[in-house]
PDB file of C-alpha atoms and ligand atoms in Angstrom:
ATOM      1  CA  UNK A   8      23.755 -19.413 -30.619  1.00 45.00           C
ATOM      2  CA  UNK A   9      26.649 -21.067 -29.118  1.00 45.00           C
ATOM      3  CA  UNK A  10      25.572 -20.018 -25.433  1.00 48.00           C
ATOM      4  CA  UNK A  11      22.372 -20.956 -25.970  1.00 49.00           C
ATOM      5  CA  UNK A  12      23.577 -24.269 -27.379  1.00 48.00           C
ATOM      6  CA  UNK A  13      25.624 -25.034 -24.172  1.00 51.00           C
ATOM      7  CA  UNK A  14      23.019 -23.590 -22.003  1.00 55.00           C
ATOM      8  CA  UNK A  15      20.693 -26.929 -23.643  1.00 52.00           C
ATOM      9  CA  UNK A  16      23.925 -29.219 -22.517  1.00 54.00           C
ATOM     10  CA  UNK A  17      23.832 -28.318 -19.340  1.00 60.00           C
ATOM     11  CA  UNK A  18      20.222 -28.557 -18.895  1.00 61.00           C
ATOM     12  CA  UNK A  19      20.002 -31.895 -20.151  1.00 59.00           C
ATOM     13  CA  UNK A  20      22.986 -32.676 -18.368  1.00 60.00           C
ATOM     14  CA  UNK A  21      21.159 -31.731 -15.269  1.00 64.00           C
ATOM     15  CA  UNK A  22      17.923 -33.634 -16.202  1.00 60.00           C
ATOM     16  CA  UNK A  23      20.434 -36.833 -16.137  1.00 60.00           C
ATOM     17  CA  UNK A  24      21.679 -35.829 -13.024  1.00 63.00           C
ATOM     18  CA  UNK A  25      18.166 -35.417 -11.696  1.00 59.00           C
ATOM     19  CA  UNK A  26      16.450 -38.903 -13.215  1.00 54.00           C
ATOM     20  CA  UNK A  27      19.637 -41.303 -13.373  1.00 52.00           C
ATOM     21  CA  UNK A  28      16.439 -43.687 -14.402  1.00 53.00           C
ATOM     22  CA  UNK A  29      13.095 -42.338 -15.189  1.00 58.00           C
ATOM     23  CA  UNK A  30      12.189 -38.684 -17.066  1.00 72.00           C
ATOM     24  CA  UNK A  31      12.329 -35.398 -15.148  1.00 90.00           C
ATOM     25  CA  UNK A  32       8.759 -33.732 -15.387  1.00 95.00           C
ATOM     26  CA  UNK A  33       8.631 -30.010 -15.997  1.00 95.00           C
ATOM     27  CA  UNK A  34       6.203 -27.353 -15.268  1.00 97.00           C
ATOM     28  CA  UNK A  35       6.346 -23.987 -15.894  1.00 97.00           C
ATOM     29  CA  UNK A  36       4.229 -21.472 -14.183  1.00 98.00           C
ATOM     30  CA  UNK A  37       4.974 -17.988 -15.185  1.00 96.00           C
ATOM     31  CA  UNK A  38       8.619 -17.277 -15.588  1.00 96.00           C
ATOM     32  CA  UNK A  39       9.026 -19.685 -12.993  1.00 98.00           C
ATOM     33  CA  UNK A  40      10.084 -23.596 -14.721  1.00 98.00           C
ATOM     34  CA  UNK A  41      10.324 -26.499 -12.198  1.00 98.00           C
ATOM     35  CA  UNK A  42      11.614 -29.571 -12.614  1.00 97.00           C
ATOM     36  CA  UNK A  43      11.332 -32.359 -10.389  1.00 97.00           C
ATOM     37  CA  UNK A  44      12.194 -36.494 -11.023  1.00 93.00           C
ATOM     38  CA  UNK A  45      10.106 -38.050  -7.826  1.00 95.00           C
ATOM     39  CA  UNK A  46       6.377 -38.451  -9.014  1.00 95.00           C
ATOM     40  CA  UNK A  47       4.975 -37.498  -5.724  1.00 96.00           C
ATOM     41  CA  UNK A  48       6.461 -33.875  -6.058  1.00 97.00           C
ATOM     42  CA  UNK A  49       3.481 -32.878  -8.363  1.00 97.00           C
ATOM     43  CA  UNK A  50       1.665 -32.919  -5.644  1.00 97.00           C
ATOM     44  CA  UNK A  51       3.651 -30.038  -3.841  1.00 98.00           C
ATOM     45  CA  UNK A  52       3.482 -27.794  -7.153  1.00 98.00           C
ATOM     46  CA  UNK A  53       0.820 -25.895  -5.651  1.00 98.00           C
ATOM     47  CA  UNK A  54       2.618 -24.699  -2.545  1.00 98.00           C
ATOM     48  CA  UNK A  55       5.767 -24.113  -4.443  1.00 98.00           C
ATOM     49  CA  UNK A  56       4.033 -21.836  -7.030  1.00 98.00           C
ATOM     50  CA  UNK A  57       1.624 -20.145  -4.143  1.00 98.00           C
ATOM     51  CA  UNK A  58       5.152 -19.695  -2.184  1.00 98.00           C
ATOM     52  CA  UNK A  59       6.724 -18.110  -4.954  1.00 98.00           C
ATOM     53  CA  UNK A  60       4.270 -15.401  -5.956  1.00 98.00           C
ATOM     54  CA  UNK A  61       3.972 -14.306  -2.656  1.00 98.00           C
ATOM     55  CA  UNK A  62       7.798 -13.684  -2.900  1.00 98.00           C
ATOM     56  CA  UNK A  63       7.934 -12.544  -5.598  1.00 98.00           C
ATOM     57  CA  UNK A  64       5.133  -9.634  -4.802  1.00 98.00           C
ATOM     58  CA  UNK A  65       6.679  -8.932  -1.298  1.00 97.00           C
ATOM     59  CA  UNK A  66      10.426  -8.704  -3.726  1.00 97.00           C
ATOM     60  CA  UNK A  67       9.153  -6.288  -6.199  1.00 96.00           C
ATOM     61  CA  UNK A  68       7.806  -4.537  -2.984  1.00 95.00           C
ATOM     62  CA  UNK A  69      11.234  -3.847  -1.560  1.00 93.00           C
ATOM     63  CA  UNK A  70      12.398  -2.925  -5.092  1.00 92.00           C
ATOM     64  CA  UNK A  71      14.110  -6.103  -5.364  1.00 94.00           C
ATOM     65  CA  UNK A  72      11.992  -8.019  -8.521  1.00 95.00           C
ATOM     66  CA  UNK A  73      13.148 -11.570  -8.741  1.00 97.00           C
ATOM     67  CA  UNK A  74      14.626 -12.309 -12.426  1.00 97.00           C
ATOM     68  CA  UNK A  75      12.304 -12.638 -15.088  1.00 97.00           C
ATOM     69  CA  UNK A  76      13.174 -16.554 -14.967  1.00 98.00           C
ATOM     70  CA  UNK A  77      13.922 -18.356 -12.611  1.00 98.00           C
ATOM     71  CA  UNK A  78      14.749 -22.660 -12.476  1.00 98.00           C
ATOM     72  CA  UNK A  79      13.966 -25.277 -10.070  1.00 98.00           C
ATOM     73  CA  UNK A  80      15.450 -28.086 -10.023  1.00 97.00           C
ATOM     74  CA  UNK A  81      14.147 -30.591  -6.906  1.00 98.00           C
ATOM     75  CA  UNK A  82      16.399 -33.654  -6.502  1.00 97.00           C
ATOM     76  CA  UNK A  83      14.895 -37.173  -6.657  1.00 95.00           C
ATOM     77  CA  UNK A  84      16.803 -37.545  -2.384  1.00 95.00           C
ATOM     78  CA  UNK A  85      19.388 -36.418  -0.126  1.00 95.00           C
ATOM     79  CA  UNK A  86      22.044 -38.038  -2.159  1.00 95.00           C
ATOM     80  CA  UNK A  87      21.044 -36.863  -5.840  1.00 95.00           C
ATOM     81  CA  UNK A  88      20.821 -33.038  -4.194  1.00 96.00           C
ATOM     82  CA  UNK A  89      24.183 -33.875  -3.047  1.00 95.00           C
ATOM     83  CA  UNK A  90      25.576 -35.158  -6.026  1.00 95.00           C
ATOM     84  CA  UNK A  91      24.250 -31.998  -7.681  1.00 94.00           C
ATOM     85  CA  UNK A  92      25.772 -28.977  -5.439  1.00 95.00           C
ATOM     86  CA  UNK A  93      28.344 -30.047  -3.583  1.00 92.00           C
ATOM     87  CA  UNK A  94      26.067 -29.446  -0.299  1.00 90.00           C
ATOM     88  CA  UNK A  95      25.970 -31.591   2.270  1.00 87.00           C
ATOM     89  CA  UNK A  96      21.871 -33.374   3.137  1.00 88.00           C
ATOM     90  CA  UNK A  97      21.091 -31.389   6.010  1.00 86.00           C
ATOM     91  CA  UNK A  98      20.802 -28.154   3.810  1.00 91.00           C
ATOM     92  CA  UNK A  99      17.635 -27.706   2.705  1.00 95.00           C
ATOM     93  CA  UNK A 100      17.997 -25.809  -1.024  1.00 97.00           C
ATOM     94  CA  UNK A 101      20.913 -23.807  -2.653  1.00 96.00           C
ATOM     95  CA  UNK A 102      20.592 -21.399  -5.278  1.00 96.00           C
ATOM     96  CA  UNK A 103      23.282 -19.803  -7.653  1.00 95.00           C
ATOM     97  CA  UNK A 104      21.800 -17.435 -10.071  1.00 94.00           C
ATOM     98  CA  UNK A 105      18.816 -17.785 -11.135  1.00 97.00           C
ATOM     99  CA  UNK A 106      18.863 -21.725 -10.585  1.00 98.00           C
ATOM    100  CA  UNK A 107      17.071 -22.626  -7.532  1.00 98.00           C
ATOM    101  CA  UNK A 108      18.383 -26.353  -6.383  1.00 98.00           C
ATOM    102  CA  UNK A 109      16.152 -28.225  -4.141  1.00 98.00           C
ATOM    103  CA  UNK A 110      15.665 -31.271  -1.808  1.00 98.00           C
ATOM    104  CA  UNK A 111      12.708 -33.641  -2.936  1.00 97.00           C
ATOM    105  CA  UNK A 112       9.839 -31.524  -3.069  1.00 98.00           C
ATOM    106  CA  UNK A 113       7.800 -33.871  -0.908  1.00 98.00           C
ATOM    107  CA  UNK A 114      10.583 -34.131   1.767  1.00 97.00           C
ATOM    108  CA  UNK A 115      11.056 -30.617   2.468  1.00 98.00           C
ATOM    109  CA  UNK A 116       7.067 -30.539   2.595  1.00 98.00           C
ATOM    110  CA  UNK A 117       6.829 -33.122   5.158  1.00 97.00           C
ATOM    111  CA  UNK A 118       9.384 -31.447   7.297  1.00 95.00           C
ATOM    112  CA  UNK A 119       7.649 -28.273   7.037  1.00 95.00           C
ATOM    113  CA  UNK A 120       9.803 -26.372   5.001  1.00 96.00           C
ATOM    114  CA  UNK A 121       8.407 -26.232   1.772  1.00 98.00           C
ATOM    115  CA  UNK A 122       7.281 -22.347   1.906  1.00 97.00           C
ATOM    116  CA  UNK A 123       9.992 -21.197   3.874  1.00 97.00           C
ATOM    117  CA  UNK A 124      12.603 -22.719   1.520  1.00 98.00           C
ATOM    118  CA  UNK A 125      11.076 -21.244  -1.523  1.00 98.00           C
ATOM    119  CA  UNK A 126      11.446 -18.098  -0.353  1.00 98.00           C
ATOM    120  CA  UNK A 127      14.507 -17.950   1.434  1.00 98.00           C
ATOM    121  CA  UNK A 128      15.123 -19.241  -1.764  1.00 98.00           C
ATOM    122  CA  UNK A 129      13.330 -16.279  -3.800  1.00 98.00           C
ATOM    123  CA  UNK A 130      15.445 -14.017  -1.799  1.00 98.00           C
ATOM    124  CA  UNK A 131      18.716 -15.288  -2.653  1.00 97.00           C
ATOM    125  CA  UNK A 132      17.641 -15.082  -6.731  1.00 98.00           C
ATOM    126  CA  UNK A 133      16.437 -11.348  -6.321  1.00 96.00           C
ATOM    127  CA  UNK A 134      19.745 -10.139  -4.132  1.00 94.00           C
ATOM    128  CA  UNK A 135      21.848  -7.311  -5.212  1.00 91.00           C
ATOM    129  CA  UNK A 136      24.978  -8.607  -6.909  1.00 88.00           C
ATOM    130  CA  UNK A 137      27.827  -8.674  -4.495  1.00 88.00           C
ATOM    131  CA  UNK A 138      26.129  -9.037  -1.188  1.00 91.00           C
ATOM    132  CA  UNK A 139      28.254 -10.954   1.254  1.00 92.00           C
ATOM    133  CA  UNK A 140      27.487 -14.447   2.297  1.00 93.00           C
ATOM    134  CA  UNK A 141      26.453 -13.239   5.456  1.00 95.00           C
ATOM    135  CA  UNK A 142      24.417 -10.346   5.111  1.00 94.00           C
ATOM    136  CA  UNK A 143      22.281 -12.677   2.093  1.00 96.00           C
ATOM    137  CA  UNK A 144      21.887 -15.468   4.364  1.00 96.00           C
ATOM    138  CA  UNK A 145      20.561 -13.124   7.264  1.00 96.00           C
ATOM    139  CA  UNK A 146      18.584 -10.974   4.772  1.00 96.00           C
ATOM    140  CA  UNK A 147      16.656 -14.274   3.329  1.00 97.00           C
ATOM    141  CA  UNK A 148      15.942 -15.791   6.890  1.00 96.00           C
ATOM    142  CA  UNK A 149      14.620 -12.632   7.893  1.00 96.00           C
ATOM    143  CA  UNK A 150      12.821 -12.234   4.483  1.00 96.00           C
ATOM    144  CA  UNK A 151      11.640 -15.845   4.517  1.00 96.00           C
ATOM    145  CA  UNK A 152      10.203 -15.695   8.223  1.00 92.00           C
ATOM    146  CA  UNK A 153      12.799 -18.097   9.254  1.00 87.00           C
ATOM    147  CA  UNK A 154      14.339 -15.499  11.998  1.00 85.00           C
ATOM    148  CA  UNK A 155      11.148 -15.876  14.208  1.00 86.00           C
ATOM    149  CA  UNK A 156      12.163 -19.174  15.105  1.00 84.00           C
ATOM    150  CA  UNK A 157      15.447 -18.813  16.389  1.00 86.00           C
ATOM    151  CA  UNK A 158      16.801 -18.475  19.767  1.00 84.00           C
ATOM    152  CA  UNK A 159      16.432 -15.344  21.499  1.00 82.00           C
ATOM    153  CA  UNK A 160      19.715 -13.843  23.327  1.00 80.00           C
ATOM    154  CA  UNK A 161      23.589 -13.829  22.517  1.00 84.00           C
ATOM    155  CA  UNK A 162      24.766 -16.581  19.743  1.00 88.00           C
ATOM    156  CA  UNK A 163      28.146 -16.118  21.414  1.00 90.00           C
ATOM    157  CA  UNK A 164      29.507 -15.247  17.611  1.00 94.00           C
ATOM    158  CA  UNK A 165      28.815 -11.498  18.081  1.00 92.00           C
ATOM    159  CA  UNK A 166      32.930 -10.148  17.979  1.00 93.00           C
ATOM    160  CA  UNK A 167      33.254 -12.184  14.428  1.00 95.00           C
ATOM    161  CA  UNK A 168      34.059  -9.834  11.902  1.00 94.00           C
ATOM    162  CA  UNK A 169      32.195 -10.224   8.649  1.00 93.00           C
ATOM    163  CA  UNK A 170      35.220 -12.236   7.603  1.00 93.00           C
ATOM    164  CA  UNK A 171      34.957 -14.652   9.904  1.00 95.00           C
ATOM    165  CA  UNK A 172      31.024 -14.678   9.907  1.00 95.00           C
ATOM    166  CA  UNK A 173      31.466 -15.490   5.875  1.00 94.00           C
ATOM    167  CA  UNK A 174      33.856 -18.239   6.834  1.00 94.00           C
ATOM    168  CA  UNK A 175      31.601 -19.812   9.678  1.00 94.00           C
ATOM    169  CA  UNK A 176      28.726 -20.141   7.644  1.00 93.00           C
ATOM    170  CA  UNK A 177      30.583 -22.186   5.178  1.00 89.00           C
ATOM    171  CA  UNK A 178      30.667 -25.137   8.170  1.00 85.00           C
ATOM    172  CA  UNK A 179      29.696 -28.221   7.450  1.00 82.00           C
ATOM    173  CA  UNK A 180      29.680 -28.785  11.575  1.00 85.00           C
ATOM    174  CA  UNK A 181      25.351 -28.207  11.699  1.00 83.00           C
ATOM    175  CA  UNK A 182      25.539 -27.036  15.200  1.00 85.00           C
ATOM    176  CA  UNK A 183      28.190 -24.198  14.624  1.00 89.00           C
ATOM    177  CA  UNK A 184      26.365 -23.684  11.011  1.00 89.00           C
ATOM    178  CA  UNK A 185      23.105 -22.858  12.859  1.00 90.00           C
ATOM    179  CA  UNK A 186      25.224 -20.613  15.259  1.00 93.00           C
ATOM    180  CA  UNK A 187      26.577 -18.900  12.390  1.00 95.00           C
ATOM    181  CA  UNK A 188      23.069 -18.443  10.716  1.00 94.00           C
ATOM    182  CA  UNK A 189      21.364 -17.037  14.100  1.00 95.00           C
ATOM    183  CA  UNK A 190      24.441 -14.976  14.756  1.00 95.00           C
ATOM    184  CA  UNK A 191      23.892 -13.520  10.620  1.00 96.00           C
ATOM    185  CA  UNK A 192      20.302 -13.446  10.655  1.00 95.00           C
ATOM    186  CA  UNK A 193      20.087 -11.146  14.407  1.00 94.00           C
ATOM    187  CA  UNK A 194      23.026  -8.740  12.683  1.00 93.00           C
ATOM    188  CA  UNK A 195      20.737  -8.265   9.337  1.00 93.00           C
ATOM    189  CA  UNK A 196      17.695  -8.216  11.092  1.00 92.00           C
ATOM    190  CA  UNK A 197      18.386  -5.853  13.250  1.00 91.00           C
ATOM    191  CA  UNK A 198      19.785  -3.041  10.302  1.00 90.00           C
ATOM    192  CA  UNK A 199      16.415  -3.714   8.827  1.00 93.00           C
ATOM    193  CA  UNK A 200      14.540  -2.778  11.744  1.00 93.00           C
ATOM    194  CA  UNK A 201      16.831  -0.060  12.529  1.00 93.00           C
ATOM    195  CA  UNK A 202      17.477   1.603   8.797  1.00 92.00           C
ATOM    196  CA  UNK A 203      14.848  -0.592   6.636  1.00 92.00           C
ATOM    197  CA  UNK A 204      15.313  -2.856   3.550  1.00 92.00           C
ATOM    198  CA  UNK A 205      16.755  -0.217   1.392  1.00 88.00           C
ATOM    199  CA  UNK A 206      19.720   0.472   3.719  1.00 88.00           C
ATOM    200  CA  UNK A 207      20.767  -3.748   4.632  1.00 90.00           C
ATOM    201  CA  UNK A 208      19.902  -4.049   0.890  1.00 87.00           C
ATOM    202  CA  UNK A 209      23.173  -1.116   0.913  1.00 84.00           C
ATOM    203  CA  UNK A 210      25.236  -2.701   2.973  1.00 72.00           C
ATOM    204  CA  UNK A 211      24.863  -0.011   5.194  1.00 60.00           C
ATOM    205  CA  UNK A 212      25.208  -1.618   8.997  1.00 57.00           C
ATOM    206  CA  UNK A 213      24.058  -0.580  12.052  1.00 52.00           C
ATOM    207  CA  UNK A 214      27.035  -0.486  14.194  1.00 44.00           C
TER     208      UNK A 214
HETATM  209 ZN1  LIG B 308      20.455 -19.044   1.957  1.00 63.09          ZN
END
């Protein structure tokens, strides 16, 4: 009762933080519940929830179901998804839990990135408990699709240890954060080709 009463707080906590001035809309399809403040995101819906199925199958697939529910929250602009994690404008969606955090719906279409977001985004909700920042990010980008897109050859990062891989991806420096994504995403990638999902899923590297 008292969880659950806080749990309401914080929600409509979050719906202030979302609509400083107008009411947050919110859909639900499935156990999926988004929320958005910009008018012109209801308009994306159908992408986000098309997006999300298909992650959701290709999850369960790898024996990795997403959580039963799952939240997101789209910001009304840079500065509101800001205000909200902590992240800088440049990133395109952050998740923590089950709670999916998102750019304006409509911007991240625009740029392209609607898809790919919500399910590098999916990835992140369904991953094993204790995966390290590195091995999740590389896991979702390869999961997502993402990974096809980046630069082919050395990132230059490859004698990082984990540690310092972990650290590295926390830049806020975009051109050594994409380094540090590639240089993630090409050690991840290549255990799953190597040993499959099950084994990256295990932490268990190719060397
Ligand atoms: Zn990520």
């Amino acid at each position: 009762m008292a969880s659950k009463t806080i749990k309401m707080a914080q929600t409509s906590l979050l719906l202030t933080l979302l609509s400083p001035t107008s009411l947050a809309a919110q859909v639900q399809h499935g156990g999926l519940t988004v929320t958005y403040s910009d008018a012109r995101d209801r308009l994306q819906l159908g992408a986000v929830f098309r997006a999300w199925d298909a992650a959701a199958r290709d999850l369960k697939a790898l024996g990795l179901p997403p959580p039963a529910k799952v939240s997101v929250f789209a910001a009304s602009g840079a500065a509101n998804f800001t205000a909200l994690t902590g992240e800088s404008a440049n990133i395109a969606a952050s998740t923590r839990g089950a709670t999916i955090y998102t750019q304006r719906l409509t911007a991240l279409a625009l740029s392209g990135r609607l898809p790919i977001t919500i399910r590098h985004e999916a990835f992140h909700t369904a991953q094993p408990a204790g995966t390290p920042r590195w091995l999740a990010e590389g896991l979702a980008r390869t999961f997502s699709g993402k990974a096809n897109n980046d630069p082919p050859g050395l990132t230059g990062l490859g004698n990082l240890s984990a540690d310092e891989l972990d650290a590295r991806l926390l830049s806020r420096d975009p051109a050594r954060l994409n380094a540090a994504y590639t240089e993630a995403t090409r050690r991840a990638g290549q255990t799953v080709r190597l040993k499959g999902w099950k084994a990256a899923l295990a932490g268990k590297l190719s060397p």
